[in-house]
Coordinates of C-alpha atoms in Angstrom, one line a residue:
M1 CA -27.3 25.3 -62.9
R2 CA -24.1 23.2 -62.9
S3 CA -22.8 25.3 -60.0
V4 CA -23.5 24.2 -56.5
R5 CA -23.9 27.9 -55.5
A6 CA -26.5 28.4 -58.2
R7 CA -28.5 25.3 -57.2
A8 CA -28.3 26.2 -53.6
A9 CA -29.5 29.8 -54.2
L10 CA -32.3 28.6 -56.5
G11 CA -33.4 25.9 -54.0
A12 CA -33.4 28.3 -51.1
T13 CA -35.3 30.9 -53.1
V14 CA -37.9 28.5 -54.2
V15 CA -38.4 27.2 -50.7
V16 CA -38.7 30.7 -49.2
A17 CA -41.0 31.8 -52.1
V18 CA -43.4 28.9 -51.4
A19 CA -43.3 29.6 -47.7
L20 CA -43.9 33.3 -48.1
I21 CA -46.7 32.8 -50.6
G22 CA -48.4 30.3 -48.3
A23 CA -48.0 32.5 -45.3
G24 CA -49.1 35.6 -47.3
L25 CA -52.3 33.8 -48.5
A26 CA -53.0 32.7 -44.9
V27 CA -52.5 36.3 -43.6
L28 CA -54.8 37.7 -46.3
L29 CA -57.5 35.1 -45.6
V30 CA -57.4 35.6 -41.8
L31 CA -57.3 39.4 -42.2
R32 CA -60.3 39.3 -44.6
A33 CA -62.2 37.0 -42.4
N34 CA -61.6 39.1 -39.3
L35 CA -62.6 42.4 -41.0
T36 CA -65.6 40.7 -42.6
D37 CA -66.7 39.5 -39.2
Q38 CA -66.3 43.0 -37.8
A39 CA -68.5 44.4 -40.6
G40 CA -71.0 41.7 -39.9
L41 CA -71.1 42.6 -36.2
Q42 CA -71.7 46.2 -37.1
A43 CA -74.5 45.2 -39.5
E44 CA -76.0 43.0 -36.8
V45 CA -76.0 45.8 -34.2
A46 CA -77.7 48.1 -36.7
A47 CA -80.3 45.5 -37.6
R48 CA -81.1 44.8 -34.0
E49 CA -81.6 48.5 -33.2
V50 CA -84.2 48.8 -36.0
A51 CA -85.8 45.4 -35.0
G52 CA -86.0 46.7 -31.4
Q53 CA -88.0 49.7 -32.6
L54 CA -90.4 47.4 -34.5
A55 CA -90.9 45.2 -31.5
L56 CA -91.9 48.3 -29.6
D57 CA -94.5 49.1 -32.2
V58 CA -92.8 52.2 -33.5
P59 CA -94.7 53.1 -36.7
V60 CA -92.6 52.4 -39.8
H61 CA -92.8 56.0 -40.9
Q62 CA -91.3 57.0 -37.6
L63 CA -88.5 54.5 -37.5
D64 CA -85.1 56.0 -36.7
L65 CA -83.1 54.4 -39.5
P66 CA -79.3 54.9 -39.6
D67 CA -77.5 56.8 -42.3
A68 CA -78.0 54.9 -45.5
E69 CA -74.4 55.3 -46.6
E70 CA -73.1 53.7 -43.3
H71 CA -75.9 51.2 -42.7
P72 CA -78.5 50.7 -45.5
V73 CA -81.7 49.1 -44.1
Q74 CA -84.6 47.2 -45.6
V75 CA -87.6 46.0 -43.6
I76 CA -89.6 43.2 -45.2
D77 CA -92.8 41.5 -43.9
E78 CA -93.7 37.8 -44.0
D79 CA -95.0 38.1 -47.6
G80 CA -91.7 39.5 -48.9
R81 CA -93.2 43.0 -49.3
L82 CA -90.9 46.0 -48.6
V83 CA -92.2 47.9 -45.5
A84 CA -89.5 50.4 -44.9
V85 CA -86.2 51.4 -46.5
S86 CA -83.3 53.8 -45.8
K87 CA -83.5 57.3 -47.2
D88 CA -81.5 57.9 -50.4
L89 CA -81.1 54.2 -51.1
V90 CA -81.2 53.8 -54.8
A91 CA -80.3 50.2 -55.4
I92 CA -79.4 47.1 -53.3
T93 CA -78.4 43.5 -53.9
G94 CA -77.7 40.6 -51.6
T95 CA -80.7 40.9 -49.2
G96 CA -83.2 38.7 -51.0
T97 CA -85.1 41.6 -52.6
D98 CA -83.8 44.5 -54.7
R99 CA -86.9 46.8 -54.0
V100 CA -86.1 50.2 -52.7
K101 CA -89.7 51.6 -52.5
P102 CA -92.1 50.5 -49.7
Q103 CA -95.1 48.5 -50.7
V104 CA -97.0 48.7 -47.4
S105 CA -97.5 52.2 -45.9
A106 CA -98.8 51.2 -42.5
L107 CA -98.9 48.1 -40.2
P108 CA -101.5 47.2 -37.6
T109 CA -100.5 47.8 -34.0
S110 CA -101.4 46.1 -30.8
A111 CA -104.1 48.7 -30.1
G112 CA -106.0 47.9 -33.3
T113 CA -106.2 44.2 -32.9
D114 CA -109.1 42.2 -31.6
D115 CA -108.3 40.7 -28.2
D116 CA -111.1 39.0 -26.3
G117 CA -108.7 38.0 -23.6
G118 CA -108.9 34.4 -24.6
G119 CA -105.9 34.4 -26.8
D120 CA -102.2 34.4 -26.0
R121 CA -101.1 38.0 -26.3
H122 CA -97.5 37.2 -27.1
G123 CA -98.2 34.2 -29.3
G124 CA -101.5 35.0 -31.1
E125 CA -103.8 32.0 -31.3
D126 CA -102.9 28.8 -29.6
R127 CA -101.7 26.5 -32.4
G128 CA -101.0 23.5 -30.2
D129 CA -97.7 22.8 -32.0
D130 CA -94.6 24.3 -30.5
D131 CA -92.6 23.3 -33.6
A132 CA -94.5 25.9 -35.6
N133 CA -93.1 28.7 -33.6
V134 CA -89.4 27.7 -33.9
G135 CA -87.3 30.7 -35.1
I136 CA -90.3 33.1 -34.8
P137 CA -90.0 35.7 -32.0
A138 CA -93.0 36.2 -29.6
R139 CA -95.0 39.4 -29.9
G140 CA -93.1 42.5 -29.1
E141 CA -89.7 40.7 -29.1
V142 CA -86.6 40.5 -31.3
S143 CA -85.2 37.1 -32.4
T144 CA -82.3 35.9 -30.3
D145 CA -81.1 33.5 -33.0
D146 CA -77.9 34.2 -34.8
P147 CA -78.5 36.4 -37.8
D148 CA -78.0 35.3 -41.4
F149 CA -75.1 37.1 -43.1
T150 CA -74.7 37.8 -46.8
N151 CA -72.5 40.0 -49.0
G152 CA -74.0 42.4 -51.4
A153 CA -73.9 46.0 -52.8
A154 CA -75.9 49.1 -52.3
T155 CA -76.1 52.4 -54.2
V156 CA -76.7 55.6 -52.1
D157 CA -76.9 58.9 -53.8
G158 CA -75.2 57.4 -56.9
D159 CA -72.3 55.9 -55.0
R160 CA -72.1 52.2 -55.2
A161 CA -70.3 50.2 -52.5
D162 CA -70.0 46.6 -51.1
Y163 CA -71.7 45.7 -47.9
R164 CA -72.0 42.9 -45.3
F165 CA -75.7 42.4 -44.6
A166 CA -77.2 40.9 -41.4
S167 CA -80.8 39.7 -41.2
V168 CA -82.7 39.9 -37.9
S169 CA -86.4 39.0 -37.3
A170 CA -88.8 40.9 -35.0
T171 CA -92.5 40.6 -34.1
T172 CA -94.6 43.6 -33.5
G173 CA -97.2 43.8 -30.8
A174 CA -99.8 43.0 -33.5
G175 CA -98.1 39.7 -34.2
V176 CA -96.6 40.7 -37.5
T177 CA -93.2 39.2 -38.1
L178 CA -90.8 41.5 -39.9
T179 CA -87.2 40.9 -41.2
V180 CA -84.7 43.7 -41.0
H181 CA -81.8 43.7 -43.4
A182 CA -79.0 46.1 -42.3
G183 CA -75.6 46.5 -43.9
A184 CA -72.2 47.6 -42.9
P185 CA -69.6 48.8 -45.5
L186 CA -66.7 46.5 -46.5
A187 CA -64.6 49.4 -47.7
T188 CA -62.3 49.0 -44.6
E189 CA -61.8 45.3 -45.3
Q190 CA -61.1 46.0 -49.0
R191 CA -58.7 48.7 -48.3
A192 CA -56.8 46.7 -45.7
V193 CA -56.6 43.6 -47.8
G194 CA -55.6 45.6 -50.8
S195 CA -52.8 47.4 -48.9
V196 CA -51.5 44.1 -47.5
R197 CA -51.7 42.5 -50.9
R198 CA -49.8 45.3 -52.5
A199 CA -47.2 45.3 -49.8
M200 CA -46.7 41.5 -50.3
L201 CA -46.4 41.9 -54.1
I202 CA -43.8 44.6 -53.7
G203 CA -41.9 43.0 -50.8
L204 CA -41.9 39.4 -52.0
P205 CA -39.6 39.9 -55.0
V206 CA -37.3 42.1 -52.9
M207 CA -37.1 39.5 -50.2
L208 CA -36.5 36.7 -52.7
L209 CA -33.7 38.7 -54.3
I210 CA -32.2 39.1 -50.8
V211 CA -32.5 35.4 -50.0
A212 CA -31.0 34.4 -53.3
A213 CA -28.1 36.9 -52.9
V214 CA -27.4 35.9 -49.3
T215 CA -27.5 32.2 -50.1
W216 CA -25.2 32.7 -53.1
L217 CA -22.7 34.6 -51.0
M218 CA -22.8 32.2 -48.0
T219 CA -22.5 29.2 -50.2
R220 CA -19.6 30.8 -52.1
R221 CA -17.9 31.6 -48.8
A222 CA -18.6 28.0 -47.5
L223 CA -17.3 26.4 -50.6
R224 CA -14.2 28.6 -50.9
P225 CA -12.1 26.0 -49.0
V226 CA -13.3 23.3 -51.3
E227 CA -12.0 25.3 -54.3
G228 CA -8.7 25.5 -52.5
I229 CA -8.6 21.8 -51.9
R230 CA -9.5 21.2 -55.6
A231 CA -6.8 23.5 -56.8
E232 CA -4.2 21.9 -54.6
M233 CA -5.2 18.4 -55.7
S234 CA -5.0 19.5 -59.3
A235 CA -1.5 20.9 -58.7
I236 CA -0.5 17.6 -56.9
T237 CA -1.7 15.6 -59.8
A238 CA 0.1 17.8 -62.3
S239 CA 3.4 17.8 -60.4
E240 CA 3.2 14.2 -59.1
D241 CA 4.6 15.5 -55.8
L242 CA 2.8 13.5 -53.2
S243 CA 4.6 15.3 -50.3
R244 CA 2.3 18.3 -50.8
R245 CA -0.9 18.6 -48.7
V246 CA -4.2 20.4 -49.2
P247 CA -5.0 23.4 -47.0
E248 CA -7.0 22.6 -43.9
P249 CA -9.5 25.3 -42.8
G250 CA -9.6 26.3 -39.1
S251 CA -13.3 25.4 -38.8
R252 CA -14.6 22.1 -37.4
D253 CA -17.2 21.5 -40.1
E254 CA -17.5 18.9 -42.8
I255 CA -15.1 20.7 -45.2
A256 CA -12.4 20.7 -42.5
R257 CA -12.9 17.0 -42.0
L258 CA -12.8 16.5 -45.8
A259 CA -9.5 18.3 -45.9
R260 CA -8.0 16.2 -43.1
T261 CA -9.2 13.0 -44.7
T262 CA -7.7 14.1 -48.0
N263 CA -4.4 14.7 -46.4
E264 CA -4.5 11.4 -44.6
T265 CA -5.2 9.7 -48.0
L266 CA -2.3 11.6 -49.5
T267 CA -0.1 10.5 -46.7
A268 CA -1.1 6.9 -47.1
L269 CA -0.7 7.2 -50.9
E270 CA 2.8 8.7 -50.5
A271 CA 3.8 6.0 -48.1
S272 CA 2.5 3.3 -50.6
V273 CA 4.3 4.9 -53.5
D274 CA 7.5 5.2 -51.5
R275 CA 7.2 1.6 -50.4
Q276 CA 6.6 0.5 -54.0
R277 CA 9.6 2.4 -55.2
R278 CA 11.8 0.9 -52.5
F279 CA 10.4 -2.5 -53.3
V280 CA 11.3 -2.1 -56.9
A281 CA 14.7 -0.8 -56.1
D282 CA 15.4 -3.5 -53.5
A283 CA 14.0 -6.2 -55.8
S284 CA 16.3 -5.0 -58.6
H285 CA 19.2 -5.1 -56.3
E286 CA 18.5 -8.5 -54.9
L287 CA 17.9 -9.9 -58.4
R288 CA 21.1 -8.4 -59.8
S289 CA 23.4 -10.4 -57.5
P290 CA 22.3 -14.0 -58.4
I291 CA 21.9 -13.0 -62.1
A292 CA 25.4 -11.5 -62.2
S293 CA 26.8 -14.6 -60.4
L294 CA 25.0 -17.0 -62.7
R295 CA 26.1 -15.0 -65.8
T296 CA 29.7 -15.0 -64.6
Q297 CA 29.7 -18.7 -64.0
L298 CA 28.2 -19.4 -67.4
E299 CA 30.7 -17.1 -69.2
V300 CA 33.6 -18.8 -67.4
G301 CA 32.1 -22.2 -68.3
A302 CA 31.8 -21.2 -71.9
A303 CA 35.4 -20.1 -72.1
H304 CA 36.8 -22.8 -69.9
P305 CA 34.4 -25.8 -69.7
E306 CA 36.6 -27.5 -67.2
L307 CA 36.1 -24.6 -64.7
L308 CA 32.3 -24.6 -64.9
D309 CA 30.8 -24.7 -61.4
V310 CA 27.6 -26.5 -62.1
P311 CA 26.5 -26.8 -58.4
G312 CA 27.1 -23.1 -57.9
A313 CA 25.1 -22.3 -61.0
V314 CA 22.3 -24.6 -59.8
T315 CA 22.4 -22.9 -56.3
D316 CA 22.2 -19.4 -57.9
T317 CA 19.3 -20.6 -60.1
V318 CA 17.4 -22.0 -57.2
R319 CA 17.9 -18.8 -55.2
L320 CA 16.8 -16.8 -58.2
Q321 CA 13.7 -18.9 -58.5
A322 CA 12.9 -18.6 -54.8
L323 CA 13.3 -14.8 -55.0
A324 CA 11.1 -14.5 -58.0
A325 CA 8.4 -16.6 -56.3
D326 CA 8.6 -14.3 -53.2
L327 CA 8.3 -11.2 -55.3
L328 CA 5.4 -12.7 -57.2
L329 CA 3.6 -13.5 -53.9
L330 CA 4.2 -10.0 -52.5
A331 CA 2.8 -8.5 -55.7
R332 CA -0.3 -10.7 -55.4
L333 CA -0.7 -9.7 -51.7
D334 CA -0.3 -6.0 -52.5
A335 CA -2.9 -6.4 -55.2
G336 CA -5.4 -7.5 -52.5
E337 CA -5.5 -11.2 -53.1
R338 CA -8.0 -12.8 -50.7
P339 CA -6.8 -15.8 -48.7
G340 CA -9.8 -18.0 -49.4
S341 CA -12.1 -19.9 -46.9
T342 CA -10.8 -23.4 -46.9
R343 CA -11.2 -25.3 -43.6
L344 CA -7.8 -26.5 -42.4
D345 CA -6.4 -28.5 -39.5
I346 CA -3.4 -26.4 -38.5
G347 CA -1.8 -29.2 -36.5
A348 CA -1.9 -31.6 -39.5
L349 CA -0.5 -28.8 -41.7
V350 CA 2.5 -28.4 -39.4
H351 CA 3.2 -32.1 -39.4
E352 CA 3.0 -32.2 -43.1
E353 CA 5.4 -29.2 -43.6
V354 CA 7.9 -30.6 -41.2
S355 CA 7.8 -34.1 -42.8
Q356 CA 8.5 -32.6 -46.3
R357 CA 11.6 -30.7 -45.2
T358 CA 14.9 -32.3 -46.3
G359 CA 18.4 -31.2 -45.8
D360 CA 17.7 -29.3 -42.5
R361 CA 20.9 -29.2 -40.5
I362 CA 18.9 -29.3 -37.2
P363 CA 15.9 -31.7 -36.7
V364 CA 12.7 -29.9 -35.9
A365 CA 10.8 -31.0 -32.8
V366 CA 7.0 -30.9 -33.2
S367 CA 4.5 -30.6 -30.4
V368 CA 0.8 -30.8 -31.3
P369 CA -1.8 -31.8 -28.8
P370 CA -3.5 -35.1 -29.7
S371 CA -6.9 -33.7 -29.1
D372 CA -9.6 -32.5 -31.5
P373 CA -8.4 -30.9 -34.7
L374 CA -7.2 -27.3 -34.4
E375 CA -9.2 -25.9 -37.3
V376 CA -8.8 -22.5 -39.0
T377 CA -10.1 -21.0 -42.2
G378 CA -7.8 -19.7 -44.9
S379 CA -5.5 -20.5 -47.8
R380 CA -3.6 -23.8 -47.4
S381 CA -0.7 -22.7 -49.5
Q382 CA -0.3 -19.3 -47.9
L383 CA -0.4 -20.7 -44.3
A384 CA 2.0 -23.4 -45.3
R385 CA 4.3 -20.6 -46.6
I386 CA 4.2 -18.9 -43.2
I387 CA 5.2 -22.1 -41.4
G388 CA 8.0 -22.8 -44.0
N389 CA 9.4 -19.3 -43.8
L390 CA 9.4 -19.4 -39.9
L391 CA 11.2 -22.8 -40.0
D392 CA 13.7 -21.5 -42.6
N393 CA 14.4 -18.5 -40.3
A394 CA 14.9 -20.7 -37.3
E395 CA 17.2 -23.2 -39.1
R396 CA 19.3 -20.2 -40.3
H397 CA 19.9 -18.9 -36.8
A398 CA 19.6 -21.9 -34.4
E399 CA 22.6 -23.3 -32.6
S400 CA 21.3 -26.8 -31.8
S401 CA 17.5 -26.9 -31.5
V402 CA 14.4 -25.8 -33.5
A403 CA 10.9 -26.5 -32.1
V404 CA 7.4 -25.8 -33.4
S405 CA 4.3 -26.2 -31.3
V406 CA 0.5 -25.7 -31.7
R407 CA -2.0 -24.8 -29.0
T408 CA -5.3 -23.1 -28.4
E409 CA -5.5 -19.8 -26.6
R410 CA -8.4 -17.5 -25.9
G411 CA -10.5 -18.7 -28.8
G412 CA -7.7 -18.8 -31.2
V413 CA -4.9 -21.1 -32.5
V414 CA -1.2 -20.3 -31.8
V415 CA 1.7 -21.7 -33.8
A416 CA 5.0 -21.0 -32.1
V417 CA 8.4 -21.6 -33.8
G418 CA 11.5 -21.2 -31.5
D419 CA 15.2 -21.7 -31.7
D420 CA 18.3 -21.3 -29.4
G421 CA 20.1 -18.8 -31.5
P422 CA 21.1 -15.3 -30.7
G423 CA 17.5 -14.0 -30.8
V424 CA 16.2 -10.6 -32.0
P425 CA 17.1 -7.5 -30.0
E426 CA 13.9 -5.9 -28.7
P427 CA 14.4 -2.6 -30.6
E428 CA 14.5 -4.6 -33.9
R429 CA 11.5 -6.8 -33.3
E430 CA 9.3 -4.8 -35.6
R431 CA 11.9 -3.8 -38.1
I432 CA 12.7 -7.4 -39.1
F433 CA 9.2 -7.7 -40.6
E434 CA 10.0 -5.0 -43.2
R435 CA 10.8 -6.1 -46.7
F436 CA 14.5 -6.6 -47.6
V437 CA 15.6 -6.1 -44.0
R438 CA 18.5 -8.3 -42.7
L439 CA 20.0 -7.7 -39.3
D440 CA 23.0 -9.8 -40.0
D441 CA 24.6 -7.6 -42.6
A442 CA 28.0 -9.3 -42.2
R443 CA 26.5 -12.6 -43.3
S444 CA 26.7 -13.5 -46.9
R445 CA 23.5 -13.3 -49.0
D446 CA 23.6 -17.0 -49.6
E447 CA 23.2 -17.6 -45.9
G448 CA 21.1 -14.6 -44.9
G449 CA 18.5 -14.7 -47.6
A450 CA 16.9 -11.7 -49.3
G451 CA 15.0 -10.5 -46.2
L452 CA 11.5 -11.3 -47.6
G453 CA 10.5 -14.4 -45.6
L454 CA 9.3 -12.6 -42.4
A455 CA 7.7 -9.8 -44.4
I456 CA 5.7 -12.3 -46.4
A457 CA 4.8 -14.2 -43.3
R458 CA 3.4 -11.2 -41.5
D459 CA 1.4 -10.0 -44.6
V460 CA -0.2 -13.4 -45.0
A461 CA -1.0 -13.5 -41.3
R462 CA -2.8 -10.2 -41.4
R463 CA -4.8 -11.2 -44.4
H464 CA -6.0 -14.2 -42.4
Q465 CA -7.1 -11.8 -39.6
G466 CA -4.2 -13.0 -37.5
T467 CA -0.9 -11.6 -36.1
L468 CA 2.7 -12.6 -36.2
T469 CA 5.0 -11.4 -33.4
V470 CA 8.5 -12.3 -32.1
T471 CA 9.6 -12.7 -28.4
R472 CA 12.5 -14.4 -26.6
S473 CA 12.3 -18.1 -26.4
P474 CA 13.0 -20.1 -23.2
E475 CA 16.2 -21.4 -24.9
G476 CA 17.4 -17.9 -25.3
G477 CA 16.8 -17.5 -29.0
A478 CA 13.8 -16.1 -31.0
R479 CA 10.3 -17.3 -30.6
F480 CA 7.8 -16.4 -33.4
E481 CA 4.1 -16.8 -32.6
L482 CA 1.4 -16.9 -35.3
R483 CA -2.1 -16.3 -33.9
L484 CA -5.1 -17.2 -36.0
P485 CA -8.8 -17.0 -35.2
A486 CA -10.2 -20.5 -34.7
R487 CA -12.9 -21.7 -37.0
P488 CA -16.2 -21.7 -35.1
D489 CA -17.7 -25.1 -34.2
P490 CA -20.7 -25.6 -36.5
G491 CA -22.4 -27.6 -33.7
N492 CA -22.5 -24.6 -31.4

């Protein structure tokens, strides 16, 4: 039962079995009820024929009774005495009396009754209470009420069979009320029900086997692509070759969507692994230069103390420290570090970052509207890192001016940093945000940096639900715009 195919086949078989058993029982019950009703109708017709003869004052010994094997008949008077019975009837049950020999040989007729003309011919004496005559037919009539039906058995010439009996009342011309019990055989109903039952008992297991086999085969066919996906994923895991892809079936069902999603996941995973590998390689390359330079200076200083370049060693150490800090921040960002939810005034943060900068070769012009605080939500240190990286980039490329401004725009806050340098060519405006990318390859590493500042700035912006783009500034240089969602006013 650990197989999906086995569970599906078992589940389908159980459901079909329950449905077929329920439907079969319903069919049997309906068939039995219909055939029993037909037998009851036949019994009622036979009983009313005999009752009609009695209403016409036919003497009991002259009654034309039907064949006992087809319709066994008993005629009983008001006192429960047997008046007439079918010929060859040996035993009977289900009619209220099991007697098969008449106890009354003759009944009074209308010609032998006293009738002084004062009585009611059809009703006998006037009782004065209509309720007393309810269900009792008038003289010379057969009851029109629905007959009573019972099931029983009768033995005719030694053959016992089951019957459906109908009871009909009739009143003779002499005012004697008689009850006629006539039966109809239930053999047809029993044979039909037995045949249907046997057919169901034979057909049900066969049908269930067919359902189980078809479900097994269909499930196996439907899950065959899943096995292909599993096998390919196992091979990818064993080979560590993320360039491979699982087979995609041509259907448009859930399995095809699963295969496409799996391939998309593999593509994203391959890109992530490749990016991580490039990151490690680039980081190793970037770290190697300042470490080698620092080691060289220290070795020279150890051999010739008078030649030790202390400022150069300090510069390399600072650069190495900054690069290590950048790499650490990128690692935290890749690990999914959340930016936090601190309420910040972005204008005040810009003023603070600019005021703390020392040694800039070009003064930074700040433009922040003196209106209400421009508040955002996020990490103070990370947002300050974006502003610092953008200012460092502007200082590195500007000719004579660097400007930073803050404004509101379409429900958000925009921080713009511009310079009058050479700008960024339009085809390169997305590439500069990649890690370890420097467009000025001719520039020395000391001046050009490691190519991580803009990559860090964009990653931090995205984690704050914002964007970072670059356009051309009015002065002709580059203009970087950081867009952040404004913090909602709690009063609204």
